[in-house]
Amino acid sequence: MSTIAASFVARAAAAGAASVLSSNSTSSGATSTNGTTTAAAAAAAGGAATGGGGAAAAGPSDFQIVWSIDIILLSLIALLFLLRLPRFLARMYRFSEWTSGLILRNRPYHMRTNGRRVQFSMSDNVSMDDLATDDSHATYQEKAFAQRISATGVQAQGSYPPHVSNCITFFRPLLKVMHTRINTGVSFSHVAMMLFWTGVIVFPAFYMTEAFTDPVRFGYITASQLPFVYAFGTKNNVLATFLGIGYEKINFMHRHAGRIVLVSVNVHGLGYIYKWCLASSFMEEIANPKCYWGLIGMICIDGLFLFSTEFVRKKAYNIFLATHISALSVLVIAMLNHYDGAIPWAYACAAFYLFDILLRITKTRVSTATLRAIPELGVTRVEIPNINSGWRAGQHVRLRVLSSGMGLIGWSEIHPFTIASVADGPEGMVLFCKKAGSWTNRLYDMANTTGSEDNVRKISVMVQGPYGGLGNCMVPSFSAATFVCGGSGITLATSTMQELIRKDLDGESRVKSIELIWTVQDASALVPMLPLFTSMIQQSVFTPIRISVFYTRAPIGKFPFADDFFRSTSLTLSPGRPKFHKQLEETITRTTALNSSVKGGNTCGLFVGVCGPVALADGVFAAASKIDPYRRDQIGGVEVHAETFGW
């Protein structure tokens, strides 16, 4: 295999060198200004083609060096895939695990009502009158006598999904280090990945070349890195799918590879401009199509960098989006026309880009939505009943509102929101759009100006997705689940908890303890969520649910709840901020105690889902890292999944 690969590289290098020699003297970069380089390329081509010692004497060509670097980077991605392969295979235990998070659709509700039922069996010495003596907890005590039964009335056995830990026990201390936060939202694993990637690129940048006198190599580096920029940046991300994570989890590599491209393309382009200016031949050289297409490509990359800064993304997202779409499209054309050696990489960029566009079109739905303003939360509740299936808990969609009420260009904006409802439910898709900018403020104002008796407004929307989510992580395979949310980040918890309750009733969940920790600014934020929370607590017959709500601001005016309102420990309201480490330790204690009561039971880990500001996610990661190693092994490992606000 190595001989075949070497032969292929040698032939490709020979063909590339021959193309350089046969082209116009002003169109091939270094060959147009340096006759010695042309002669060296010819010698390298001859040696590579014959397989003799000429190639060894001249050294590897630029194509060979850069191609070898691409192989190393692809091998790194392949290694990460192999490490995640067990989870990839475990998810295949049921075909629906792969098909449920791909395409949004509408299904008749009667198709989703079949399943196991629940019956309550009473012992001879316990009566309903005995249970009713505690007037506040009668419903919860009845759960102790609940049993799953099949459609035929026979007691049903559970069919649990296989659990695969994200890390074996021996390497858990290393995983703790990898999750350590170096900066806000940046972990040690992010830094390690970027440093390795940069180190690999540094080698071809300086091996047997001089950047200031021979910028050809940096042109090859630019071309070879651009497919990674496209692959890491698409919403329908092929690499993320293979790695079993959401596209947003590897978006940091899209930005990092983009910075490498920015540096290399400017060294390459400005190097030639400098040489042409010294030779007083800039106008003659730039008139050549290959040269001015190269200049256009460099301008596209520089423009992408300038309009991708955090300031532009937050202040003028439409400009950021428009420049991305236009510049990335023109860049592929520029690569095809600049240099024949860049054509394979240009085709790779076009393939990733067109594949993403095709799937975006396939995943787009136009429907009618109902808007409701929730002033206690400062959010707009968007209900889309005609889309009720096709997503997994934790996934998000991109919403476009087709209404003149959104302003002159508001209809053109598209924003991501996590789905708050469970798939195949009676209410359809539900989104919570928090007021966080001009677009979401206009949406909230539209919901307030309804003019109808039921205080709702119907509009046309375009929904694209679903995207992101938990990837190959299956929450029902864990022994316990804890959700930490801030403000409108409650959407991750509501969808995942409802899905866990449904799977638990069907005997398809290992989770023995579910806990929600929700931090809000004002205690009144609990009022609109109280019916849903109460419903989830009552529906979870076999798995206890605890919901702890914390408010950080002193209430103004009358407190929204009576002093004796919270009589159950299943739902509590407290001032201040939660202590995440203490909460996680309590969950581990409860879960291990419940597991010890089950004969032959083994703990399968604690899942921690976080949704909210970046600082909240960093705090939970820090709390998880403080868990004692013995306690971590006792629960079977702790896995944190974070969804953070932002673009």
XYZ file of C-alpha atoms in Angstrom:
647
model
C 0.000 0.000 0.000
C 2.846 2.385 0.813
C 4.411 1.728 -2.605
C 1.109 2.460 -4.343
C 0.622 5.662 -2.346
C 4.176 6.790 -3.087
C 3.674 6.096 -6.772
C 0.407 8.066 -6.761
C 2.002 11.046 -5.031
C 4.989 10.917 -7.371
C 2.799 10.859 -10.462
C 0.644 13.688 -9.103
C 3.745 15.742 -8.365
C 5.131 15.064 -11.813
C 1.851 16.050 -13.426
C 1.717 19.240 -11.375
C 5.267 20.183 -12.297
C 4.638 19.442 -15.953
C 1.566 21.676 -15.844
C 3.697 24.456 -14.398
C 6.296 24.115 -17.171
C 3.691 24.110 -19.934
C 1.769 27.154 -18.683
C 2.416 30.794 -19.445
C 5.537 32.153 -17.730
C 3.553 34.791 -15.847
C 0.771 32.533 -14.582
C 2.501 30.074 -12.308
C 3.676 32.091 -9.352
C 7.305 31.390 -8.547
C 8.160 30.017 -11.998
C 7.385 33.374 -13.555
C 10.002 35.175 -11.496
C 12.605 32.567 -10.803
C 14.118 30.468 -13.541
C 16.021 28.423 -10.994
C 12.773 27.312 -9.391
C 11.446 26.238 -12.792
C 14.510 24.163 -13.413
C 14.267 22.606 -9.975
C 10.613 21.738 -10.575
C 11.549 20.087 -13.862
C 14.257 18.062 -12.170
C 11.906 17.054 -9.398
C 9.277 16.054 -11.924
C 11.729 13.937 -13.883
C 13.069 12.225 -10.781
C 9.594 11.570 -9.394
C 8.328 10.202 -12.683
C 11.257 7.781 -13.111
C 11.471 6.853 -9.462
C 15.233 7.465 -9.545
C 17.504 9.328 -7.214
C 16.740 12.712 -8.763
C 13.671 13.196 -6.583
C 15.594 12.343 -3.450
C 18.298 14.842 -4.321
C 15.855 17.649 -5.093
C 13.651 16.862 -2.085
C 9.875 16.441 -1.968
C 7.728 18.837 -3.932
C 5.371 21.358 -2.318
C 2.430 19.186 -3.335
C 3.939 16.102 -1.684
C 4.682 17.924 1.569
C 1.258 19.539 1.886
C -0.540 16.347 0.832
C 1.339 14.445 3.565
C 0.198 17.030 6.116
C -3.407 16.577 5.012
C -3.023 12.827 5.531
C -1.776 13.450 9.084
C -4.732 15.726 9.895
C -7.220 13.266 8.408
C -5.577 10.511 10.439
C -6.159 12.567 13.599
C -9.862 12.849 12.751
C -9.959 9.106 12.006
C -8.376 8.392 15.400
C -11.021 10.492 17.156
C -13.693 8.582 15.232
C -12.247 5.240 16.357
C -12.275 6.422 19.976
C -15.954 7.297 19.597
C -16.838 4.219 17.537
C -18.285 2.204 20.480
C -20.949 4.863 21.051
C -21.553 5.096 17.313
C -22.275 1.364 17.243
C -24.280 1.371 20.493
C -26.714 3.860 19.008
C -27.525 1.323 16.300
C -29.366 -0.855 18.801
C -32.558 0.695 17.473
C -33.082 2.110 13.989
C -35.269 4.948 15.278
C -32.282 6.362 17.191
C -30.745 7.351 13.839
C -33.882 8.452 12.012
C -35.552 10.566 14.722
C -33.297 13.622 14.476
C -32.984 14.160 10.732
C -36.103 15.616 9.063
C -38.975 17.617 10.560
C -42.414 16.254 9.759
C -46.037 16.040 10.873
C -47.544 12.775 12.074
C -51.122 11.961 13.135
C -51.289 11.850 16.883
C -53.152 8.512 17.044
C -50.012 6.820 15.677
C -48.134 7.835 18.811
C -50.522 6.595 21.518
C -49.647 2.894 21.470
C -47.368 1.656 24.197
C -47.230 0.088 27.646
C -49.711 1.061 30.304
C -49.331 1.559 34.044
C -51.369 -0.153 36.753
C -51.300 0.344 40.527
C -51.289 -2.815 42.643
C -52.116 -2.483 46.358
C -50.940 -4.832 49.061
C -53.493 -6.416 51.416
C -52.555 -4.287 54.411
C -52.525 -0.932 52.610
C -55.643 0.941 51.500
C -56.253 4.162 49.638
C -57.551 5.657 52.890
C -54.154 5.053 54.467
C -52.456 6.811 51.574
C -54.812 9.752 51.788
C -53.830 10.583 55.364
C -51.045 12.745 53.964
C -53.126 15.227 51.981
C -50.136 16.736 50.201
C -48.440 13.599 48.884
C -51.151 11.023 48.157
C -50.306 10.913 44.438
C -46.604 10.368 45.032
C -47.159 7.564 47.543
C -49.316 5.694 45.035
C -46.284 5.517 42.732
C -44.665 2.996 45.044
C -47.238 0.434 43.870
C -46.996 1.212 40.140
C -46.173 -1.538 37.639
C -45.584 -1.572 33.883
C -47.934 -3.795 31.922
C -47.966 -4.581 28.220
C -50.930 -4.198 25.878
C -52.011 -7.748 26.792
C -52.088 -6.942 30.504
C -48.943 -8.886 31.410
C -46.304 -7.224 33.569
C -43.689 -5.861 31.159
C -39.916 -6.036 31.399
C -37.648 -3.121 30.524
C -35.653 -2.919 27.302
C -32.858 -0.525 28.150
C -30.477 1.095 25.655
C -26.830 0.003 25.922
C -24.628 2.373 27.885
C -21.138 3.243 26.669
C -19.109 5.590 28.848
C -17.385 8.521 27.175
C -14.146 7.479 28.859
C -12.833 4.285 30.443
C -12.126 4.372 34.173
C -8.332 4.440 33.793
C -8.379 7.652 31.719
C -10.962 9.599 33.756
C -8.266 11.736 35.466
C -7.052 12.729 31.981
C -10.612 13.603 30.967
C -10.814 15.901 33.985
C -7.738 17.765 32.739
C -9.091 17.993 29.192
C -12.302 19.645 30.453
C -10.427 22.239 32.530
C -11.357 25.763 31.432
C -8.420 27.840 30.156
C -10.607 30.820 29.271
C -14.322 31.554 29.134
C -15.840 28.833 26.972
C -12.413 27.410 26.033
C -11.285 24.092 27.527
C -7.847 22.511 27.632
C -8.971 20.012 24.984
C -9.765 22.919 22.632
C -6.332 24.428 23.186
C -4.594 21.060 22.743
C -6.410 20.415 19.479
C -5.579 23.851 18.099
C -1.925 23.606 19.157
C -1.546 20.196 17.506
C -3.204 21.477 14.335
C -0.945 24.532 14.263
C 2.163 22.452 14.940
C 1.389 20.195 12.001
C 0.953 23.219 9.719
C 4.176 24.885 10.905
C 6.258 22.043 9.453
C 5.370 22.582 5.763
C 5.484 26.350 6.270
C 9.215 26.347 6.973
C 10.588 23.009 5.736
C 13.036 23.580 2.839
C 11.510 26.946 1.928
C 11.776 30.658 2.730
C 8.536 32.538 3.186
C 9.975 35.923 2.164
C 11.567 34.762 -1.094
C 9.475 31.718 -2.102
C 5.791 32.092 -1.091
C 4.606 29.166 -3.256
C 4.395 26.781 -0.293
C 1.943 29.055 1.527
C -0.346 28.936 -1.488
C -0.464 25.155 -1.187
C -1.118 25.436 2.560
C -4.024 27.808 1.889
C -5.577 25.477 -0.663
C -5.141 22.399 1.529
C -6.705 24.032 4.611
C -9.751 25.501 2.895
C -11.646 22.150 2.691
C -11.282 21.852 6.474
C -12.658 25.384 6.883
C -15.728 24.443 4.835
C -16.135 21.036 6.511
C -15.872 22.381 10.077
C -18.222 25.302 9.393
C -21.282 23.721 7.769
C -24.516 23.134 9.684
C -24.976 19.693 8.099
C -21.527 18.704 9.223
C -20.097 15.443 7.901
C -17.189 15.437 10.363
C -19.449 16.140 13.352
C -21.767 13.323 12.290
C -18.895 10.838 12.213
C -17.646 12.073 15.590
C -21.147 11.849 17.078
C -21.413 15.483 18.227
C -23.267 18.610 17.159
C -21.763 20.888 14.527
C -21.431 23.713 17.051
C -19.024 21.622 19.146
C -16.342 21.729 16.435
C -17.023 25.243 15.217
C -13.938 26.419 17.133
C -11.852 24.432 14.621
C -13.643 26.224 11.772
C -12.430 29.513 13.213
C -8.942 28.189 13.943
C -8.448 26.733 10.461
C -9.774 30.025 9.087
C -7.069 31.952 10.948
C -4.404 29.646 9.485
C -5.811 30.264 6.010
C -5.845 34.016 6.669
C -2.130 34.062 7.522
C -1.022 31.710 4.756
C -2.987 33.391 1.958
C -1.600 36.809 2.871
C 1.976 35.526 3.045
C 1.431 33.902 -0.340
C -0.330 36.819 -2.035
C 1.590 39.709 -0.505
C 4.847 37.869 -1.191
C 4.157 37.939 -4.919
C 2.885 41.523 -4.832
C 6.107 42.549 -3.084
C 8.256 40.801 -5.710
C 6.267 42.295 -8.575
C 6.539 45.765 -7.104
C 10.314 45.389 -6.756
C 10.505 44.339 -10.399
C 8.104 47.160 -11.437
C 5.881 44.555 -13.139
C 2.805 44.584 -10.917
C 0.361 45.821 -13.587
C 1.599 43.313 -16.157
C 1.450 40.383 -13.729
C -1.928 41.214 -12.180
C -3.483 41.437 -15.663
C -3.001 37.693 -16.031
C -6.289 35.843 -15.214
C -4.585 33.377 -12.875
C -3.055 36.234 -10.888
C -6.113 38.463 -10.569
C -8.254 35.446 -9.597
C -5.697 34.786 -6.868
C -6.063 38.400 -5.717
C -9.866 38.005 -5.674
C -9.528 34.885 -3.525
C -7.268 36.717 -1.068
C -9.745 39.600 -0.824
C -12.561 37.108 -0.118
C -10.626 35.508 2.747
C -9.628 38.868 4.241
C -13.231 40.037 3.973
C -14.469 36.888 5.695
C -12.143 37.572 8.600
C -13.136 41.229 8.962
C -16.883 40.521 8.874
C -16.648 37.472 11.157
C -15.438 39.314 14.232
C -17.578 39.105 17.354
C -18.477 42.790 17.092
C -19.922 42.403 13.569
C -21.729 39.153 14.439
C -23.506 40.806 17.367
C -24.170 44.228 15.834
C -24.842 43.312 12.202
C -25.515 39.593 11.881
C -27.142 40.001 8.460
C -23.923 41.520 7.097
C -21.931 38.651 8.594
C -24.274 36.123 6.991
C -24.359 37.827 3.575
C -20.580 38.175 3.356
C -20.113 34.546 4.366
C -22.446 33.241 1.678
C -21.099 35.459 -1.100
C -17.391 35.234 -0.218
C -17.380 31.454 0.233
C -19.094 31.022 -3.146
C -16.707 33.347 -4.993
C -13.721 31.767 -3.241
C -14.364 28.373 -4.828
C -14.511 29.985 -8.282
C -11.287 31.865 -7.576
C -9.509 28.640 -6.589
C -10.600 26.928 -9.801
C -9.270 29.777 -11.946
C -6.135 30.658 -9.990
C -3.974 27.551 -10.281
C -4.538 24.043 -11.644
C -2.842 22.494 -8.603
C -5.622 23.864 -6.349
C -8.461 22.270 -8.341
C -8.768 19.076 -6.207
C -9.083 21.117 -3.027
C -11.545 23.481 -4.728
C -13.742 20.514 -5.660
C -13.623 19.330 -2.043
C -14.747 22.788 -0.826
C -17.564 22.857 -3.374
C -18.698 19.358 -2.352
C -18.970 20.251 1.352
C -20.681 23.563 0.562
C -23.222 22.213 -1.942
C -24.018 19.215 0.260
C -24.802 21.579 3.133
C -27.016 23.801 0.947
C -28.897 20.786 -0.415
C -29.640 19.441 3.059
C -30.660 22.886 4.319
C -33.257 23.052 1.559
C -34.418 19.523 2.368
C -34.738 20.375 6.068
C -36.741 23.587 5.571
C -40.455 23.720 6.367
C -42.967 26.578 6.031
C -45.830 26.547 8.507
C -48.181 28.660 10.603
C -47.136 29.497 14.141
C -48.921 30.924 17.157
C -47.197 33.620 19.215
C -47.744 34.124 22.931
C -45.859 36.613 25.081
C -44.680 35.410 28.498
C -43.758 38.611 30.369
C -42.574 36.777 33.511
C -39.807 35.138 31.481
C -39.361 37.899 28.920
C -39.788 35.382 26.103
C -42.070 34.772 23.163
C -43.586 31.299 23.067
C -43.761 30.103 19.461
C -46.044 27.115 18.900
C -45.978 25.268 15.554
C -48.619 22.499 15.776
C -48.169 21.343 12.165
C -44.594 20.235 12.917
C -44.721 17.643 15.674
C -42.069 15.039 14.899
C -38.574 14.471 13.547
C -36.297 15.860 16.276
C -34.464 14.522 19.306
C -34.412 16.171 22.705
C -31.733 18.849 22.870
C -31.754 19.729 19.177
C -32.422 23.221 17.837
C -33.937 24.767 14.728
C -33.339 27.996 12.850
C -36.404 30.229 12.729
C -37.325 32.829 10.103
C -40.503 34.907 10.606
C -42.254 35.751 7.336
C -44.060 38.905 8.432
C -43.822 42.599 7.650
C -44.140 43.206 11.373
C -40.498 42.185 11.735
C -39.321 45.270 9.874
C -37.978 45.991 6.412
C -35.344 43.234 6.434
C -36.422 41.361 9.572
C -38.009 38.628 7.472
C -34.549 37.797 6.054
C -33.001 37.095 9.467
C -32.779 33.532 10.742
C -32.064 32.691 14.385
C -31.383 29.421 16.284
C -33.616 28.256 19.153
C -33.575 25.021 21.162
C -36.803 23.033 20.867
C -38.671 23.102 24.182
C -41.166 20.303 23.528
C -40.883 16.559 23.094
C -41.292 15.022 19.643
C -44.564 13.230 18.819
C -46.422 15.260 21.422
C -49.899 16.798 21.179
C -48.742 20.445 21.161
C -46.251 20.180 18.281
C -43.019 22.146 18.206
C -42.583 24.801 20.895
C -39.814 27.413 20.966
C -38.920 30.011 23.606
C -37.473 33.173 22.013
C -35.931 35.369 24.690
C -35.734 39.128 24.181
C -32.029 39.600 23.491
C -31.833 41.956 20.522
C -33.807 43.981 18.010
C -35.174 40.938 16.158
C -36.414 39.095 19.255
C -37.779 42.373 20.674
C -39.863 42.896 17.536
C -41.104 39.318 17.783
C -42.159 39.920 21.397
C -43.940 43.137 20.431
C -45.826 41.263 17.697
C -46.987 38.698 20.268
C -48.225 41.525 22.519
C -50.193 43.298 19.768
C -52.587 40.468 19.001
C -55.998 42.127 18.959
C -57.729 38.746 19.420
C -59.797 37.509 22.346
C -57.513 34.561 23.157
C -54.441 36.842 23.211
C -52.585 34.964 20.464
C -51.261 35.901 17.051
C -50.782 33.620 14.072
C -47.950 34.207 11.598
C -46.125 32.343 8.858
C -42.690 31.001 9.731
C -39.909 29.127 7.989
C -38.265 26.472 10.152
C -34.948 24.856 9.238
C -33.503 21.898 11.083
C -33.141 20.036 13.306
C -29.465 20.619 14.106
C -27.032 19.894 16.920
C -28.190 18.000 19.956
C -26.640 15.228 22.000
C -25.153 13.305 19.083
C -24.348 9.702 20.012
C -25.008 10.342 23.693
C -28.210 8.556 24.801
C -29.498 10.043 28.057
C -31.822 7.064 28.823
C -28.722 4.849 29.067
C -27.477 6.691 32.190
C -28.455 5.935 35.787
C -29.166 9.575 36.665
C -29.728 12.864 34.870
C -29.263 16.393 36.189
C -30.146 19.509 34.215
C -28.711 22.921 35.039
C -30.406 25.770 33.187
C -30.385 29.530 33.240
C -33.377 31.599 32.119
C -34.653 30.582 28.687
C -32.152 27.716 28.687
C -34.915 25.736 30.402
C -35.844 24.464 26.921
C -33.120 21.798 26.978
C -34.458 20.411 30.245
C -38.158 20.452 29.347
C -37.681 18.523 26.098
C -35.197 15.989 27.488
C -37.097 15.383 30.725
C -40.361 14.782 28.875
C -38.585 12.333 26.590
C -37.080 10.536 29.602
C -40.495 10.263 31.259
C -42.006 8.776 28.111
C -39.204 6.250 27.683
C -39.368 5.369 31.378
C -43.076 4.591 31.129
C -42.275 2.344 28.158
C -39.484 0.606 30.051
C -36.759 2.050 27.810
C -34.815 4.159 30.318
C -32.237 3.261 32.964
C -32.516 6.668 34.674
C -33.425 6.295 38.350
C -33.189 9.956 39.380
C -33.959 13.178 37.489
C -33.113 16.604 38.867
C -33.611 20.076 37.411
C -31.757 23.140 38.727
C -33.161 26.328 37.196
C -31.747 29.784 37.911
C -33.881 32.826 37.079
C -33.754 36.505 37.952
C -37.244 36.821 39.419
C -39.348 34.322 41.352
C -42.366 35.123 39.175
C -40.650 33.324 36.278
C -41.841 30.063 37.839
C -45.519 30.988 37.441
C -45.927 30.210 33.684
C -43.799 27.041 34.008
C -45.610 25.682 37.065
C -48.240 23.637 35.134
C -45.549 21.907 33.068
C -43.359 21.179 36.087
C -46.292 19.780 38.052
C -47.354 17.658 35.110
C -43.870 16.159 34.690
C -43.617 15.314 38.399
C -46.992 13.553 38.325
C -46.348 11.723 35.048
C -42.992 10.319 36.160
C -44.433 7.290 37.920
C -41.295 5.157 38.210
C -38.513 7.772 38.442
C -38.529 10.522 41.093
C -38.126 14.074 39.806
C -36.792 16.973 41.849
C -37.032 20.534 40.567
C -35.100 23.277 42.363
C -35.707 26.861 41.252
C -33.386 29.670 42.400
C -34.054 33.385 41.946
C -31.251 35.959 42.144
C -33.169 39.242 42.575
C -35.213 40.381 45.527
C -38.917 40.309 44.616
C -40.597 43.656 43.983
C -44.107 43.969 45.335
C -46.167 40.987 46.459
C -44.444 37.599 46.402
C -46.144 35.428 43.731
C -46.568 32.382 46.013
C -48.063 31.798 49.428
C -45.780 30.800 52.307
C -47.123 27.218 52.412
C -47.318 26.750 48.644
C -44.244 24.511 48.327
C -45.175 21.600 50.582
C -43.452 18.943 48.477
C -39.710 18.391 48.228
C -40.192 17.595 44.550
C -40.520 21.320 43.730
C -38.725 24.016 45.699
C -38.115 27.747 45.294
C -35.101 29.360 46.982
C -33.292 32.715 46.858
C -29.643 32.940 45.819
C -27.567 30.825 43.490
C -27.275 27.037 43.527
C -24.160 25.223 44.703
C -23.568 22.902 41.805
C -21.023 20.655 43.485
C -23.340 20.000 46.433
C -26.276 19.291 44.116
C -24.263 16.807 42.044
C -23.019 15.026 45.177
C -26.606 14.677 46.445
C -27.692 13.227 43.100
C -24.876 10.664 43.225
C -25.860 9.686 46.777
C -29.543 9.269 45.878
C -28.803 7.286 42.722
C -26.364 4.887 44.340
C -28.838 4.317 47.194
C -31.644 3.532 44.744
C -29.347 1.298 42.729
C -28.249 -0.687 45.788
C -31.889 -1.614 46.413
C -32.070 -3.278 42.990
C -30.665 -6.796 42.886
C -27.723 -7.016 40.500
C -28.023 -3.357 39.517
C -25.013 -1.504 38.155
C -24.669 2.257 37.926
C -24.230 3.597 34.400
C -23.101 7.140 35.018
C -24.514 10.589 35.693
C -25.548 12.792 32.777
C -25.374 16.548 33.387
C -27.052 18.762 30.795
C -26.323 22.501 30.881
C -28.065 25.226 28.906
C -27.504 28.920 29.498
C -24.722 31.523 29.466
C -21.128 30.436 28.883
C -20.224 31.312 32.483
C -22.923 28.917 33.730
C -21.507 26.067 31.646
C -17.980 26.783 32.873
C -19.219 26.730 36.462
C -20.840 23.319 36.031
C -17.701 21.896 34.414
C -15.683 23.201 37.359
C -18.119 21.651 39.854
C -18.029 18.301 38.048
C -14.226 18.303 38.139
C -14.300 18.639 41.948
C -16.189 15.386 42.445
C -14.069 12.879 44.321
C -12.647 10.162 41.993
C -14.130 7.417 44.178
C -17.584 9.004 43.986
C -17.183 9.468 40.256
C -16.376 5.784 39.797
C -19.178 4.831 42.181
C -21.779 6.428 39.910
C -20.063 5.128 36.780
C -18.624 8.435 35.569
C -19.970 11.960 35.126
C -20.587 13.353 31.651
C -21.375 17.046 31.066
C -23.085 18.250 27.907
C -23.302 22.038 27.483
C -25.438 24.213 25.211
C -24.526 27.888 25.530
C -26.158 31.112 24.354
C -24.550 32.895 21.431
C -23.922 32.692 17.717
